[in-house]
mmCIF file of N, CA and C in Angstrom:
data_model
loop_
_atom_site.group_PDB
_atom_site.id
_atom_site.type_symbol
_atom_site.label_atom_id
_atom_site.label_comp_id
_atom_site.label_asym_id
_atom_site.label_seq_id
_atom_site.Cartn_x
_atom_site.Cartn_y
_atom_site.Cartn_z
ATOM 1 N N MET A 1 -2.966 5.692 -8.485
ATOM 2 C CA MET A 1 -2.328 4.471 -8.922
ATOM 3 C C MET A 1 -2.038 4.609 -10.416
ATOM 4 N N ILE A 2 -0.828 4.284 -10.758
ATOM 5 C CA ILE A 2 -0.457 4.296 -12.176
ATOM 6 C C ILE A 2 0.507 3.141 -12.452
ATOM 7 N N TYR A 3 0.573 2.784 -13.724
ATOM 8 C CA TYR A 3 1.524 1.761 -14.149
ATOM 9 C C TYR A 3 2.844 2.426 -14.499
ATOM 10 N N ARG A 4 3.928 1.877 -13.986
ATOM 11 C CA ARG A 4 5.280 2.299 -14.341
ATOM 12 C C ARG A 4 6.043 1.034 -14.736
ATOM 13 N N LYS A 5 6.489 1.015 -15.977
ATOM 14 C CA LYS A 5 7.213 -0.157 -16.494
ATOM 15 C C LYS A 5 6.406 -1.435 -16.267
ATOM 16 N N ASN A 6 5.113 -1.371 -16.611
ATOM 17 C CA ASN A 6 4.187 -2.515 -16.503
ATOM 18 C C ASN A 6 3.946 -3.001 -15.075
ATOM 19 N N LYS A 7 4.212 -2.151 -14.098
ATOM 20 C CA LYS A 7 3.950 -2.514 -12.696
ATOM 21 C C LYS A 7 3.042 -1.446 -12.087
ATOM 22 N N LEU A 8 1.983 -1.923 -11.440
ATOM 23 C CA LEU A 8 1.048 -1.005 -10.801
ATOM 24 C C LEU A 8 1.695 -0.412 -9.560
ATOM 25 N N THR A 9 1.638 0.927 -9.453
ATOM 26 C CA THR A 9 2.286 1.608 -8.333
ATOM 27 C C THR A 9 1.318 2.581 -7.668
ATOM 28 N N ILE A 10 1.640 2.871 -6.427
ATOM 29 C CA ILE A 10 0.956 3.923 -5.694
ATOM 30 C C ILE A 10 2.057 4.743 -5.021
ATOM 31 N N ASP A 11 2.117 6.024 -5.351
ATOM 32 C CA ASP A 11 3.173 6.912 -4.843
ATOM 33 C C ASP A 11 4.570 6.297 -5.023
ATOM 34 N N HIS A 12 4.812 5.747 -6.179
ATOM 35 C CA HIS A 12 6.104 5.152 -6.567
ATOM 36 C C HIS A 12 6.420 3.831 -5.856
ATOM 37 N N PHE A 13 5.486 3.297 -5.079
ATOM 38 C CA PHE A 13 5.673 1.980 -4.466
ATOM 39 C C PHE A 13 4.998 0.949 -5.351
ATOM 40 N N ILE A 14 5.687 -0.129 -5.641
ATOM 41 C CA ILE A 14 5.118 -1.188 -6.484
ATOM 42 C C ILE A 14 4.157 -2.002 -5.631
ATOM 43 N N ILE A 15 2.918 -2.052 -6.077
ATOM 44 C CA ILE A 15 1.871 -2.710 -5.294
ATOM 45 C C ILE A 15 2.155 -4.197 -5.103
ATOM 46 N N GLY A 16 2.722 -4.849 -6.095
ATOM 47 C CA GLY A 16 3.070 -6.267 -5.961
ATOM 48 C C GLY A 16 4.037 -6.503 -4.815
ATOM 49 N N ASN A 17 5.000 -5.612 -4.649
ATOM 50 C CA ASN A 17 5.967 -5.736 -3.542
ATOM 51 C C ASN A 17 5.289 -5.529 -2.196
ATOM 52 N N ILE A 18 4.358 -4.576 -2.148
ATOM 53 C CA ILE A 18 3.607 -4.331 -0.907
ATOM 54 C C ILE A 18 2.808 -5.577 -0.536
ATOM 55 N N ALA A 19 2.146 -6.171 -1.538
ATOM 56 C CA ALA A 19 1.332 -7.369 -1.306
ATOM 57 C C ALA A 19 2.189 -8.537 -0.815
ATOM 58 N N LYS A 20 3.381 -8.685 -1.386
ATOM 59 C CA LYS A 20 4.274 -9.772 -0.942
ATOM 60 C C LYS A 20 4.727 -9.549 0.504
ATOM 61 N N LYS A 21 5.079 -8.312 0.823
ATOM 62 C CA LYS A 21 5.608 -8.010 2.154
ATOM 63 C C LYS A 21 4.542 -8.104 3.239
ATOM 64 N N TYR A 22 3.334 -7.579 2.960
ATOM 65 C CA TYR A 22 2.300 -7.479 4.001
ATOM 66 C C TYR A 22 1.149 -8.460 3.816
ATOM 67 N N LYS A 23 1.159 -9.210 2.741
ATOM 68 C CA LYS A 23 0.087 -10.154 2.390
ATOM 69 C C LYS A 23 -1.186 -9.405 1.976
ATOM 70 N N THR A 24 -2.143 -10.138 1.471
ATOM 71 C CA THR A 24 -3.395 -9.527 1.022
ATOM 72 C C THR A 24 -4.556 -10.161 1.769
ATOM 73 N N PRO A 25 -5.671 -9.505 1.861
ATOM 74 C CA PRO A 25 -5.938 -8.164 1.328
ATOM 75 C C PRO A 25 -5.244 -7.089 2.160
ATOM 76 N N ILE A 26 -4.986 -5.965 1.520
ATOM 77 C CA ILE A 26 -4.336 -4.839 2.183
ATOM 78 C C ILE A 26 -4.916 -3.545 1.629
ATOM 79 N N TYR A 27 -5.000 -2.552 2.474
ATOM 80 C CA TYR A 27 -5.449 -1.234 2.039
ATOM 81 C C TYR A 27 -4.231 -0.342 1.876
ATOM 82 N N CYS A 28 -4.175 0.359 0.762
ATOM 83 C CA CYS A 28 -3.090 1.311 0.509
ATOM 84 C C CYS A 28 -3.708 2.682 0.259
ATOM 85 N N TYR A 29 -3.213 3.677 0.944
ATOM 86 C CA TYR A 29 -3.695 5.036 0.774
ATOM 87 C C TYR A 29 -2.555 5.910 0.305
ATOM 88 N N SER A 30 -2.880 6.858 -0.541
ATOM 89 C CA SER A 30 -1.884 7.795 -1.024
ATOM 90 C C SER A 30 -1.945 9.064 -0.192
ATOM 91 N N LEU A 31 -0.979 9.221 0.697
ATOM 92 C CA LEU A 31 -0.905 10.427 1.504
ATOM 93 C C LEU A 31 -0.702 11.646 0.598
ATOM 94 N N LYS A 32 0.067 11.443 -0.433
ATOM 95 C CA LYS A 32 0.313 12.513 -1.408
ATOM 96 C C LYS A 32 -1.008 12.987 -2.033
ATOM 97 N N ARG A 33 -1.872 12.039 -2.408
ATOM 98 C CA ARG A 33 -3.158 12.375 -3.032
ATOM 99 C C ARG A 33 -4.089 13.023 -2.004
ATOM 100 N N ILE A 34 -4.100 12.517 -0.790
ATOM 101 C CA ILE A 34 -4.945 13.094 0.265
ATOM 102 C C ILE A 34 -4.565 14.559 0.482
ATOM 103 N N LYS A 35 -3.259 14.823 0.622
ATOM 104 C CA LYS A 35 -2.788 16.195 0.822
ATOM 105 C C LYS A 35 -3.157 17.083 -0.371
ATOM 106 N N LYS A 36 -3.017 16.546 -1.561
ATOM 107 C CA LYS A 36 -3.335 17.305 -2.778
ATOM 108 C C LYS A 36 -4.836 17.637 -2.830
ATOM 109 N N ASN A 37 -5.675 16.685 -2.479
ATOM 110 C CA ASN A 37 -7.124 16.913 -2.472
ATOM 111 C C ASN A 37 -7.515 17.961 -1.437
ATOM 112 N N ILE A 38 -6.900 17.892 -0.267
ATOM 113 C CA ILE A 38 -7.191 18.878 0.783
ATOM 114 C C ILE A 38 -6.798 20.272 0.309
ATOM 115 N N GLN A 39 -5.604 20.389 -0.253
ATOM 116 C CA GLN A 39 -5.139 21.694 -0.726
ATOM 117 C C GLN A 39 -6.034 22.227 -1.844
ATOM 118 N N ASN A 40 -6.484 21.336 -2.711
ATOM 119 C CA ASN A 40 -7.385 21.722 -3.805
ATOM 120 C C ASN A 40 -8.697 22.292 -3.250
ATOM 121 N N LEU A 41 -9.271 21.616 -2.265
ATOM 122 C CA LEU A 41 -10.496 22.110 -1.631
ATOM 123 C C LEU A 41 -10.274 23.472 -0.986
ATOM 124 N N LYS A 42 -9.190 23.577 -0.236
ATOM 125 C CA LYS A 42 -8.891 24.844 0.437
ATOM 126 C C LYS A 42 -8.710 25.979 -0.570
ATOM 127 N N ASN A 43 -8.003 25.704 -1.664
ATOM 128 C CA ASN A 43 -7.769 26.726 -2.685
ATOM 129 C C ASN A 43 -9.059 27.199 -3.333
ATOM 130 N N HIS A 44 -9.969 26.270 -3.603
ATOM 131 C CA HIS A 44 -11.218 26.628 -4.275
ATOM 132 C C HIS A 44 -12.200 27.381 -3.385
ATOM 133 N N PHE A 45 -12.048 27.261 -2.077
ATOM 134 C CA PHE A 45 -12.981 27.914 -1.162
ATOM 135 C C PHE A 45 -12.322 28.976 -0.285
ATOM 136 N N LYS A 46 -11.096 29.381 -0.625
ATOM 137 C CA LYS A 46 -10.358 30.294 0.259
ATOM 138 C C LYS A 46 -11.028 31.653 0.416
ATOM 139 N N LYS A 47 -11.818 32.084 -0.550
ATOM 140 C CA LYS A 47 -12.480 33.391 -0.441
ATOM 141 C C LYS A 47 -13.496 33.418 0.701
ATOM 142 N N ILE A 48 -14.133 32.288 0.960
ATOM 143 C CA ILE A 48 -15.145 32.262 2.031
ATOM 144 C C ILE A 48 -14.642 31.565 3.295
ATOM 145 N N ASN A 49 -13.491 30.902 3.208
ATOM 146 C CA ASN A 49 -12.853 30.265 4.352
ATOM 147 C C ASN A 49 -13.810 29.432 5.213
ATOM 148 N N PRO A 50 -14.449 28.421 4.610
ATOM 149 C CA PRO A 50 -15.396 27.607 5.392
ATOM 150 C C PRO A 50 -14.671 26.575 6.256
ATOM 151 N N LEU A 51 -15.405 26.016 7.206
ATOM 152 C CA LEU A 51 -14.888 24.866 7.936
ATOM 153 C C LEU A 51 -15.159 23.654 7.049
ATOM 154 N N ILE A 52 -14.116 23.055 6.539
ATOM 155 C CA ILE A 52 -14.247 21.859 5.703
ATOM 156 C C ILE A 52 -14.196 20.662 6.628
ATOM 157 N N CYS A 53 -15.250 19.849 6.594
ATOM 158 C CA CYS A 53 -15.331 18.683 7.471
ATOM 159 C C CYS A 53 -15.239 17.396 6.666
ATOM 160 N N TYR A 54 -14.352 16.527 7.086
ATOM 161 C CA TYR A 54 -14.172 15.221 6.473
ATOM 162 C C TYR A 54 -15.215 14.264 7.027
ATOM 163 N N ALA A 55 -15.890 13.528 6.150
ATOM 164 C CA ALA A 55 -16.888 12.540 6.579
ATOM 165 C C ALA A 55 -16.150 11.295 7.074
ATOM 166 N N VAL A 56 -16.085 11.136 8.367
ATOM 167 C CA VAL A 56 -15.335 10.040 8.974
ATOM 168 C C VAL A 56 -15.875 8.686 8.523
ATOM 169 N N LYS A 57 -17.170 8.614 8.195
ATOM 170 C CA LYS A 57 -17.725 7.335 7.746
ATOM 171 C C LYS A 57 -17.096 6.874 6.431
ATOM 172 N N ALA A 58 -16.492 7.792 5.680
ATOM 173 C CA ALA A 58 -15.841 7.417 4.424
ATOM 174 C C ALA A 58 -14.599 6.565 4.687
ATOM 175 N N ASN A 59 -13.883 6.878 5.769
ATOM 176 C CA ASN A 59 -12.698 6.113 6.136
ATOM 177 C C ASN A 59 -12.228 6.604 7.501
ATOM 178 N N SER A 60 -12.327 5.758 8.489
ATOM 179 C CA SER A 60 -11.988 6.172 9.858
ATOM 180 C C SER A 60 -10.575 5.780 10.268
ATOM 181 N N ASN A 61 -9.703 5.532 9.294
ATOM 182 C CA ASN A 61 -8.308 5.200 9.570
ATOM 183 C C ASN A 61 -7.682 6.325 10.383
ATOM 184 N N LEU A 62 -7.091 5.982 11.527
ATOM 185 C CA LEU A 62 -6.540 6.983 12.439
ATOM 186 C C LEU A 62 -5.448 7.829 11.781
ATOM 187 N N GLY A 63 -4.637 7.219 10.940
ATOM 188 C CA GLY A 63 -3.593 7.958 10.237
ATOM 189 C C GLY A 63 -4.183 9.024 9.322
ATOM 190 N N ILE A 64 -5.254 8.680 8.641
ATOM 191 C CA ILE A 64 -5.918 9.655 7.769
ATOM 192 C C ILE A 64 -6.551 10.757 8.607
ATOM 193 N N LEU A 65 -7.186 10.386 9.714
ATOM 194 C CA LEU A 65 -7.795 11.395 10.578
ATOM 195 C C LEU A 65 -6.743 12.340 11.158
ATOM 196 N N LYS A 66 -5.568 11.824 11.475
ATOM 197 C CA LYS A 66 -4.498 12.690 11.969
ATOM 198 C C LYS A 66 -4.045 13.664 10.883
ATOM 199 N N GLU A 67 -4.044 13.231 9.648
ATOM 200 C CA GLU A 67 -3.701 14.115 8.528
ATOM 201 C C GLU A 67 -4.772 15.189 8.358
ATOM 202 N N ILE A 68 -6.031 14.807 8.555
ATOM 203 C CA ILE A 68 -7.138 15.763 8.511
ATOM 204 C C ILE A 68 -6.897 16.843 9.570
ATOM 205 N N LYS A 69 -6.526 16.428 10.765
ATOM 206 C CA LYS A 69 -6.255 17.359 11.864
ATOM 207 C C LYS A 69 -5.075 18.265 11.530
ATOM 208 N N LYS A 70 -3.990 17.670 11.002
ATOM 209 C CA LYS A 70 -2.795 18.447 10.650
ATOM 210 C C LYS A 70 -3.115 19.551 9.653
ATOM 211 N N ASN A 71 -4.098 19.295 8.810
ATOM 212 C CA ASN A 71 -4.470 20.263 7.779
ATOM 213 C C ASN A 71 -5.596 21.185 8.228
ATOM 214 N N ASN A 72 -5.868 21.169 9.540
ATOM 215 C CA ASN A 72 -6.827 22.099 10.143
ATOM 216 C C ASN A 72 -8.252 21.936 9.627
ATOM 217 N N LEU A 73 -8.620 20.705 9.291
ATOM 218 C CA LEU A 73 -9.981 20.422 8.845
ATOM 219 C C LEU A 73 -10.802 19.931 10.032
ATOM 220 N N GLY A 74 -12.116 19.920 9.838
ATOM 221 C CA GLY A 74 -13.014 19.383 10.840
ATOM 222 C C GLY A 74 -13.449 17.979 10.461
ATOM 223 N N ALA A 75 -14.358 17.430 11.264
ATOM 224 C CA ALA A 75 -14.854 16.079 11.022
ATOM 225 C C ALA A 75 -16.370 16.063 11.133
ATOM 226 N N ASP A 76 -17.000 15.317 10.240
ATOM 227 C CA ASP A 76 -18.429 15.048 10.301
ATOM 228 C C ASP A 76 -18.551 13.589 10.727
ATOM 229 N N VAL A 77 -19.166 13.351 11.895
ATOM 230 C CA VAL A 77 -19.277 12.000 12.443
ATOM 231 C C VAL A 77 -20.739 11.584 12.503
ATOM 232 N N VAL A 78 -20.974 10.274 12.484
ATOM 233 C CA VAL A 78 -22.351 9.768 12.538
ATOM 234 C C VAL A 78 -22.574 8.767 13.675
ATOM 235 N N SER A 79 -21.573 8.629 14.552
ATOM 236 C CA SER A 79 -21.732 7.720 15.690
ATOM 237 C C SER A 79 -20.802 8.155 16.813
ATOM 238 N N GLY A 80 -21.067 7.637 17.992
ATOM 239 C CA GLY A 80 -20.208 7.915 19.125
ATOM 240 C C GLY A 80 -18.797 7.390 18.893
ATOM 241 N N GLY A 81 -18.694 6.236 18.266
ATOM 242 C CA GLY A 81 -17.377 5.662 17.961
ATOM 243 C C GLY A 81 -16.569 6.553 17.035
ATOM 244 N N GLU A 82 -17.220 7.084 16.009
ATOM 245 C CA GLU A 82 -16.528 7.991 15.089
ATOM 246 C C GLU A 82 -16.128 9.277 15.815
ATOM 247 N N LEU A 83 -16.985 9.755 16.703
ATOM 248 C CA LEU A 83 -16.670 10.950 17.484
ATOM 249 C C LEU A 83 -15.431 10.696 18.340
ATOM 250 N N MET A 84 -15.381 9.554 19.018
ATOM 251 C CA MET A 84 -14.221 9.213 19.847
ATOM 252 C C MET A 84 -12.954 9.131 19.006
ATOM 253 N N LYS A 85 -13.061 8.542 17.833
ATOM 254 C CA LYS A 85 -11.892 8.390 16.963
ATOM 255 C C LYS A 85 -11.393 9.744 16.468
ATOM 256 N N ALA A 86 -12.310 10.632 16.100
ATOM 257 C CA ALA A 86 -11.930 11.974 15.645
ATOM 258 C C ALA A 86 -11.204 12.716 16.771
ATOM 259 N N LEU A 87 -11.724 12.599 17.975
ATOM 260 C CA LEU A 87 -11.082 13.241 19.131
ATOM 261 C C LEU A 87 -9.711 12.628 19.402
ATOM 262 N N ARG A 88 -9.618 11.299 19.306
ATOM 263 C CA ARG A 88 -8.343 10.610 19.515
ATOM 264 C C ARG A 88 -7.294 11.060 18.493
ATOM 265 N N ALA A 89 -7.754 11.392 17.279
ATOM 266 C CA ALA A 89 -6.842 11.871 16.233
ATOM 267 C C ALA A 89 -6.404 13.307 16.493
ATOM 268 N N GLY A 90 -7.029 13.962 17.468
ATOM 269 C CA GLY A 90 -6.640 15.322 17.816
ATOM 270 C C GLY A 90 -7.485 16.407 17.171
ATOM 271 N N ILE A 91 -8.557 16.015 16.496
ATOM 272 C CA ILE A 91 -9.431 17.015 15.890
ATOM 273 C C ILE A 91 -10.140 17.760 17.012
ATOM 274 N N LYS A 92 -10.091 19.083 16.940
ATOM 275 C CA LYS A 92 -10.671 19.913 18.002
ATOM 276 C C LYS A 92 -12.191 19.720 18.052
ATOM 277 N N PRO A 93 -12.757 19.600 19.262
ATOM 278 C CA PRO A 93 -14.213 19.434 19.394
ATOM 279 C C PRO A 93 -15.014 20.509 18.649
ATOM 280 N N LYS A 94 -14.513 21.739 18.644
ATOM 281 C CA LYS A 94 -15.241 22.825 17.977
ATOM 282 C C LYS A 94 -15.137 22.753 16.459
ATOM 283 N N LYS A 95 -14.553 21.659 15.955
ATOM 284 C CA LYS A 95 -14.505 21.416 14.517
ATOM 285 C C LYS A 95 -15.184 20.092 14.169
ATOM 286 N N ILE A 96 -16.044 19.633 15.086
ATOM 287 C CA ILE A 96 -16.734 18.359 14.858
ATOM 288 C C ILE A 96 -18.239 18.583 14.813
ATOM 289 N N VAL A 97 -18.844 18.012 13.771
ATOM 290 C CA VAL A 97 -20.294 18.044 13.579
ATOM 291 C C VAL A 97 -20.791 16.610 13.705
ATOM 292 N N PHE A 98 -21.850 16.419 14.492
ATOM 293 C CA PHE A 98 -22.424 15.088 14.707
ATOM 294 C C PHE A 98 -23.731 15.008 13.929
ATOM 295 N N SER A 99 -23.731 14.220 12.864
ATOM 296 C CA SER A 99 -24.914 14.038 12.025
ATOM 297 C C SER A 99 -25.395 12.596 12.168
ATOM 298 N N GLY A 100 -26.370 12.248 11.380
ATOM 299 C CA GLY A 100 -26.783 10.855 11.304
ATOM 300 C C GLY A 100 -28.014 10.519 12.122
ATOM 301 N N VAL A 101 -28.737 9.538 11.624
ATOM 302 C CA VAL A 101 -29.958 9.087 12.293
ATOM 303 C C VAL A 101 -29.618 8.072 13.378
ATOM 304 N N GLY A 102 -30.500 7.946 14.332
ATOM 305 C CA GLY A 102 -30.364 6.900 15.346
ATOM 306 C C GLY A 102 -29.328 7.162 16.421
ATOM 307 N N LYS A 103 -29.033 8.422 16.695
ATOM 308 C CA LYS A 103 -28.102 8.719 17.788
ATOM 309 C C LYS A 103 -28.737 8.271 19.105
ATOM 310 N N THR A 104 -27.958 7.622 19.938
ATOM 311 C CA THR A 104 -28.479 7.215 21.242
ATOM 312 C C THR A 104 -28.376 8.390 22.213
ATOM 313 N N ASP A 105 -29.120 8.311 23.308
ATOM 314 C CA ASP A 105 -29.033 9.346 24.344
ATOM 315 C C ASP A 105 -27.601 9.445 24.874
ATOM 316 N N GLU A 106 -26.935 8.295 25.006
ATOM 317 C CA GLU A 106 -25.564 8.269 25.510
ATOM 318 C C GLU A 106 -24.615 8.981 24.544
ATOM 319 N N GLU A 107 -24.810 8.775 23.236
ATOM 320 C CA GLU A 107 -23.967 9.439 22.239
ATOM 321 C C GLU A 107 -24.194 10.951 22.254
ATOM 322 N N ILE A 108 -25.448 11.346 22.377
ATOM 323 C CA ILE A 108 -25.776 12.778 22.442
ATOM 324 C C ILE A 108 -25.137 13.397 23.686
ATOM 325 N N GLU A 109 -25.247 12.710 24.799
ATOM 326 C CA GLU A 109 -24.656 13.222 26.044
ATOM 327 C C GLU A 109 -23.135 13.320 25.921
ATOM 328 N N TYR A 110 -22.516 12.325 25.319
ATOM 329 C CA TYR A 110 -21.065 12.343 25.125
ATOM 330 C C TYR A 110 -20.667 13.544 24.261
ATOM 331 N N ALA A 111 -21.399 13.770 23.176
ATOM 332 C CA ALA A 111 -21.111 14.899 22.285
ATOM 333 C C ALA A 111 -21.253 16.225 23.026
ATOM 334 N N ILE A 112 -22.288 16.328 23.837
ATOM 335 C CA ILE A 112 -22.507 17.554 24.625
ATOM 336 C C ILE A 112 -21.377 17.739 25.634
ATOM 337 N N ASN A 113 -20.984 16.664 26.297
ATOM 338 C CA ASN A 113 -19.880 16.740 27.264
ATOM 339 C C ASN A 113 -18.571 17.178 26.612
ATOM 340 N N LYS A 114 -18.379 16.802 25.364
ATOM 341 C CA LYS A 114 -17.142 17.137 24.657
ATOM 342 C C LYS A 114 -17.195 18.524 24.008
ATOM 343 N N ASN A 115 -18.341 19.201 24.119
ATOM 344 C CA ASN A 115 -18.496 20.562 23.584
ATOM 345 C C ASN A 115 -18.213 20.655 22.084
ATOM 346 N N ILE A 116 -18.783 19.720 21.332
ATOM 347 C CA ILE A 116 -18.558 19.766 19.888
ATOM 348 C C ILE A 116 -19.292 20.955 19.273
ATOM 349 N N LEU A 117 -18.948 21.265 18.035
ATOM 350 C CA LEU A 117 -19.488 22.436 17.353
ATOM 351 C C LEU A 117 -20.998 22.375 17.178
ATOM 352 N N LEU A 118 -21.501 21.220 16.715
ATOM 353 C CA LEU A 118 -22.894 21.165 16.282
ATOM 354 C C LEU A 118 -23.419 19.738 16.284
ATOM 355 N N ILE A 119 -24.662 19.590 16.674
ATOM 356 C CA ILE A 119 -25.356 18.310 16.521
ATOM 357 C C ILE A 119 -26.482 18.546 15.520
ATOM 358 N N ASN A 120 -26.456 17.801 14.416
ATOM 359 C CA ASN A 120 -27.541 17.882 13.442
ATOM 360 C C ASN A 120 -28.676 16.973 13.901
ATOM 361 N N ALA A 121 -29.820 17.573 14.193
ATOM 362 C CA ALA A 121 -30.974 16.812 14.686
ATOM 363 C C ALA A 121 -31.796 16.302 13.511
ATOM 364 N N GLU A 122 -32.277 15.100 13.649
ATOM 365 C CA GLU A 122 -33.036 14.452 12.576
ATOM 366 C C GLU A 122 -34.543 14.440 12.828
ATOM 367 N N SER A 123 -34.955 14.840 14.020
ATOM 368 C CA SER A 123 -36.384 14.795 14.333
ATOM 369 C C SER A 123 -36.682 15.725 15.508
ATOM 370 N N LYS A 124 -37.965 15.988 15.687
ATOM 371 C CA LYS A 124 -38.388 16.810 16.819
ATOM 372 C C LYS A 124 -38.029 16.124 18.133
ATOM 373 N N SER A 125 -38.236 14.810 18.196
ATOM 374 C CA SER A 125 -37.932 14.088 19.434
ATOM 375 C C SER A 125 -36.437 14.148 19.761
ATOM 376 N N GLU A 126 -35.586 14.156 18.733
ATOM 377 C CA GLU A 126 -34.149 14.268 18.987
ATOM 378 C C GLU A 126 -33.799 15.670 19.504
ATOM 379 N N ILE A 127 -34.445 16.684 18.967
ATOM 380 C CA ILE A 127 -34.230 18.057 19.450
ATOM 381 C C ILE A 127 -34.620 18.147 20.921
ATOM 382 N N LEU A 128 -35.746 17.551 21.274
ATOM 383 C CA LEU A 128 -36.189 17.579 22.666
ATOM 384 C C LEU A 128 -35.219 16.827 23.580
ATOM 385 N N GLU A 129 -34.655 15.729 23.086
ATOM 386 C CA GLU A 129 -33.687 14.962 23.870
ATOM 387 C C GLU A 129 -32.399 15.770 24.060
ATOM 388 N N ILE A 130 -31.941 16.424 23.008
ATOM 389 C CA ILE A 130 -30.746 17.276 23.105
ATOM 390 C C ILE A 130 -31.006 18.376 24.134
ATOM 391 N N GLU A 131 -32.182 18.989 24.041
ATOM 392 C CA GLU A 131 -32.545 20.058 24.974
ATOM 393 C C GLU A 131 -32.547 19.554 26.417
ATOM 394 N N LYS A 132 -33.130 18.384 26.639
ATOM 395 C CA LYS A 132 -33.217 17.812 27.985
ATOM 396 C C LYS A 132 -31.827 17.566 28.567
ATOM 397 N N ILE A 133 -30.939 16.958 27.766
ATOM 398 C CA ILE A 133 -29.584 16.658 28.236
ATOM 399 C C ILE A 133 -28.806 17.957 28.464
ATOM 400 N N ALA A 134 -28.952 18.906 27.544
ATOM 401 C CA ALA A 134 -28.240 20.189 27.669
ATOM 402 C C ALA A 134 -28.664 20.931 28.934
ATOM 403 N N LYS A 135 -29.963 20.927 29.229
ATOM 404 C CA LYS A 135 -30.450 21.588 30.452
ATOM 405 C C LYS A 135 -29.879 20.921 31.692
ATOM 406 N N LYS A 136 -29.867 19.593 31.674
ATOM 407 C CA LYS A 136 -29.320 18.835 32.808
ATOM 408 C C LYS A 136 -27.845 19.184 33.029
ATOM 409 N N LYS A 137 -27.109 19.417 31.951
ATOM 410 C CA LYS A 137 -25.680 19.734 32.017
ATOM 411 C C LYS A 137 -25.431 21.240 32.123
ATOM 412 N N ASN A 138 -26.516 22.022 32.047
ATOM 413 C CA ASN A 138 -26.415 23.477 32.069
ATOM 414 C C ASN A 138 -25.507 23.991 30.941
ATOM 415 N N LYS A 139 -25.745 23.461 29.731
ATOM 416 C CA LYS A 139 -24.935 23.815 28.571
ATOM 417 C C LYS A 139 -25.817 24.309 27.436
ATOM 418 N N ILE A 140 -25.242 25.169 26.622
ATOM 419 C CA ILE A 140 -25.901 25.614 25.396
ATOM 420 C C ILE A 140 -25.312 24.783 24.261
ATOM 421 N N VAL A 141 -26.176 24.205 23.426
ATOM 422 C CA VAL A 141 -25.742 23.316 22.357
ATOM 423 C C VAL A 141 -26.233 23.862 21.020
ATOM 424 N N ASN A 142 -25.324 23.962 20.056
ATOM 425 C CA ASN A 142 -25.712 24.341 18.700
ATOM 426 C C ASN A 142 -26.359 23.144 18.025
ATOM 427 N N VAL A 143 -27.531 23.370 17.451
ATOM 428 C CA VAL A 143 -28.274 22.300 16.796
ATOM 429 C C VAL A 143 -28.573 22.705 15.361
ATOM 430 N N GLY A 144 -28.265 21.807 14.446
ATOM 431 C CA GLY A 144 -28.651 21.981 13.048
ATOM 432 C C GLY A 144 -29.936 21.210 12.827
ATOM 433 N N ILE A 145 -30.842 21.789 12.033
ATOM 434 C CA ILE A 145 -32.131 21.128 11.781
ATOM 435 C C ILE A 145 -32.276 20.864 10.292
ATOM 436 N N ARG A 146 -32.581 19.638 9.953
ATOM 437 C CA ARG A 146 -32.836 19.264 8.555
ATOM 438 C C ARG A 146 -34.321 19.448 8.288
ATOM 439 N N LEU A 147 -34.627 20.148 7.237
ATOM 440 C CA LEU A 147 -36.021 20.378 6.890
ATOM 441 C C LEU A 147 -36.343 19.734 5.549
ATOM 442 N N ASN A 148 -37.504 19.113 5.471
ATOM 443 C CA ASN A 148 -38.009 18.587 4.218
ATOM 444 C C ASN A 148 -39.190 19.469 3.826
ATOM 445 N N PRO A 149 -39.040 20.267 2.771
ATOM 446 C CA PRO A 149 -40.104 21.214 2.421
ATOM 447 C C PRO A 149 -41.408 20.544 1.997
ATOM 448 N N ASN A 150 -41.387 19.243 1.755
ATOM 449 C CA ASN A 150 -42.623 18.548 1.389
ATOM 450 C C ASN A 150 -43.372 18.125 2.626
#
C-alpha cells in the first residue's frame, strides 16, 4: 500500500474507490506482492530446493490458496477444514503437512485417506492413534515428531 497523489492505493487501485464500490469492512490483497514474496523465497532457497509450505492458518482465502498451488508450493494445515480447503484449491496431497494440536481421530483418518505428505504428531497418544488408523487402512504414513529436549 502506498500513497499516490494523497490517495492510499494497493496495486494502483485507490482504496477509497474500492470501499465505495464494495462497502466496508473489506479485505484487499496484493496479488503482485504475494507473487513477489513467493519468488523471493524460491530465489533464496533455490540451491536446496525445499518444499515451501504456506501456513493456511495465516489466510485461508481460496484465491490465495490457488495462487499458492499455481506457484508449486505446499500447504501447512492445522485442521480438517484447512486440509479440505487446500485440496479444493488444487494443492497436491503430497505437498500438504498436517500440524497442530488437538487433531480429531476423524481429521487424522481424513488426512490418511487423502495420502498427504506428513502428519506432525504432538504426543505419544497421537502417534499411537495415527498408527492404529494407518494399520486399519493398510497404509504407511509419514509422521513428524516434535521433541522438547527438556
